[in-house]
Amino acid sequence: MASFPPRVNEKLIARSRTVGELLAPTSPFDKKCGRENWTVAFAPDGSYFAWSQGHRVVKLVPWSQCLRNFLVHGTKNVANSISARLPRQNSDSAQKNKPCEHIIDCGDIVWSLAFGSSVPEKQSRCVNIEWHRFKFGQDQLLLATGLNNGRIKIWDVYTGKLLLNLMDHTEVVRDLTFAPDGSLILVSASRDKTLRVWDLKDDGNMMKVLRGHQNWVYGCAFSPDSSILCSVGASKAVFLWDMDKYSMIRKLEGHHNDVVACEFSPDGALLATASYDTRVYVWDPHTGVILTEFGHLFPPPTPIFAGGANDRWVRSVSFSHDGLHIASLADDKMVRFWRIDEEYPVQVAPLNNGLCCTFSTDGSVLAAGTQDGSVYFWATPRQVSSLQHLCRMAIRRVMPTPQVKNLPVPSKVVEFLCYQI
């Protein structure tokens, strides 16, 4: 396992180029709790960027327009300039194909966001109901918002209409994730120690409650083929769930403190998890083996002191679309970009009070949210993927580790396909 080497000076590592920033407006109650930007999200098609600015407000901006503003006006783009408010009812359908800036007042502090898009061929799993209130077309784009009071509100991004208000959780909805297959299956992670599975094509019917966490659930993520769900929380374990049977596959053991974030690689062969133990682990989710460790503190804290280095707690982790890079955000005022096959960061960027980060849909930009409700953007490491890596990703999208290990190919090829070299 690789960890951050003692003699590498991060000041000598390349600094990421700043692309832009969206600064939260100032107001008399800025210092009060509730302004934190807990979540940022890009639409699957790259059309929109959304972030929770704090104090109940979610901002939606067309991503291409946002990038143009950065180029024309420099890096700064004060969010005060966004004045369009999303209407709740009877919106003009003519705006459906013309993205514009919006503000949504969700009625409570927003902890989580997720975009979902529909594929018409994906039918609801509830086969007994023939009539549905909502008919989702291929151009449908939804935004799910998880709130402090345990509610989940589902919005039509183009019209601004509030479609659904899901109310089964009893505590904060800390994270949300849509199945990538276009089925509009939504999973929510909550401080009430449960994960809940919702079918939005069945008018938001709650299909299943996943129980197993003994404490707060912090995060959840689908595998690219939608078959596996990972969930993490206020414990040292990482949970993997079979989303066809709604049963637990296995627990991954290795972290020494709360695990707060998780994300699969684009081919589903790897799983990255971030923990307050100052580490990011990269796992093989099919075998439960830790392939790589990215340390944020040297020497790493021993298990008995794993919660003591709270200035190095890792808050967030994100996998790039190229399958080669991971971004991590920690309390030491630093964002790091790692290559999965190198033991030290390839780029770094300074960030005070960061809470969350995610790559843009094309992987060219990393967005990070902070405690004051602002968002900062950096250019990500650019590298042309080798033909070998592209072939590896193509194979791993359809073949789990046990099948790869049975291939009649040389052992070195198997190791490469399993990300072991």
PDB file of N, CA and C in Angstrom, residues 47-48 62 65 95-102 158:
ATOM      1  N   SER A  47     -25.118  19.929 -18.067  1.00  0.00           N
ATOM      2  CA  SER A  47     -25.848  21.162 -18.383  1.00  0.00           C
ATOM      3  C   SER A  47     -25.930  22.118 -17.198  1.00  0.00           C
ATOM      4  N   TYR A  48     -26.011  21.590 -15.992  1.00  0.00           N
ATOM      5  CA  TYR A  48     -26.207  22.428 -14.813  1.00  0.00           C
ATOM      6  C   TYR A  48     -25.191  22.115 -13.732  1.00  0.00           C
ATOM      7  N   PRO A  62     -26.413  27.274 -15.358  1.00  0.00           N
ATOM      8  CA  PRO A  62     -25.954  26.522 -16.522  1.00  0.00           C
ATOM      9  C   PRO A  62     -24.424  26.479 -16.507  1.00  0.00           C
ATOM     10  N   GLN A  65     -22.461  28.410 -19.257  1.00  0.00           N
ATOM     11  CA  GLN A  65     -22.539  29.856 -19.028  1.00  0.00           C
ATOM     12  C   GLN A  65     -21.617  30.270 -17.888  1.00  0.00           C
ATOM     13  N   GLN A  95     -39.093  27.433 -21.669  1.00  0.00           N
ATOM     14  CA  GLN A  95     -37.768  27.506 -21.077  1.00  0.00           C
ATOM     15  C   GLN A  95     -37.137  26.137 -20.904  1.00  0.00           C
ATOM     16  N   LYS A  96     -37.855  25.107 -21.264  1.00  0.00           N
ATOM     17  CA  LYS A  96     -37.408  23.761 -20.934  1.00  0.00           C
ATOM     18  C   LYS A  96     -36.059  23.434 -21.554  1.00  0.00           C
ATOM     19  N   ASN A  97     -35.836  23.909 -22.797  1.00  0.00           N
ATOM     20  CA  ASN A  97     -34.593  23.623 -23.474  1.00  0.00           C
ATOM     21  C   ASN A  97     -33.636  24.807 -23.441  1.00  0.00           C
ATOM     22  N   LYS A  98     -33.894  25.767 -22.586  1.00  0.00           N
ATOM     23  CA  LYS A  98     -33.046  26.942 -22.474  1.00  0.00           C
ATOM     24  C   LYS A  98     -32.640  27.111 -21.017  1.00  0.00           C
ATOM     25  N   PRO A  99     -31.545  26.488 -20.626  1.00  0.00           N
ATOM     26  CA  PRO A  99     -31.121  26.571 -19.224  1.00  0.00           C
ATOM     27  C   PRO A  99     -30.855  28.016 -18.798  1.00  0.00           C
ATOM     28  N   CYS A 100     -31.275  28.341 -17.615  1.00  0.00           N
ATOM     29  CA  CYS A 100     -31.014  29.670 -17.072  1.00  0.00           C
ATOM     30  C   CYS A 100     -30.759  29.552 -15.572  1.00  0.00           C
ATOM     31  N   GLU A 101     -30.210  30.625 -14.991  1.00  0.00           N
ATOM     32  CA  GLU A 101     -29.879  30.621 -13.570  1.00  0.00           C
ATOM     33  C   GLU A 101     -31.146  30.639 -12.730  1.00  0.00           C
ATOM     34  N   HIS A 102     -31.118  29.894 -11.624  1.00  0.00           N
ATOM     35  CA  HIS A 102     -32.282  29.808 -10.754  1.00  0.00           C
ATOM     36  C   HIS A 102     -31.855  29.816  -9.290  1.00  0.00           C
ATOM     37  N   TYR A 158     -35.947  22.128 -15.115  1.00  0.00           N
ATOM     38  CA  TYR A 158     -36.266  23.075 -16.185  1.00  0.00           C
ATOM     39  C   TYR A 158     -37.456  23.961 -15.856  1.00  0.00           C
TER      40      TYR A 158
END
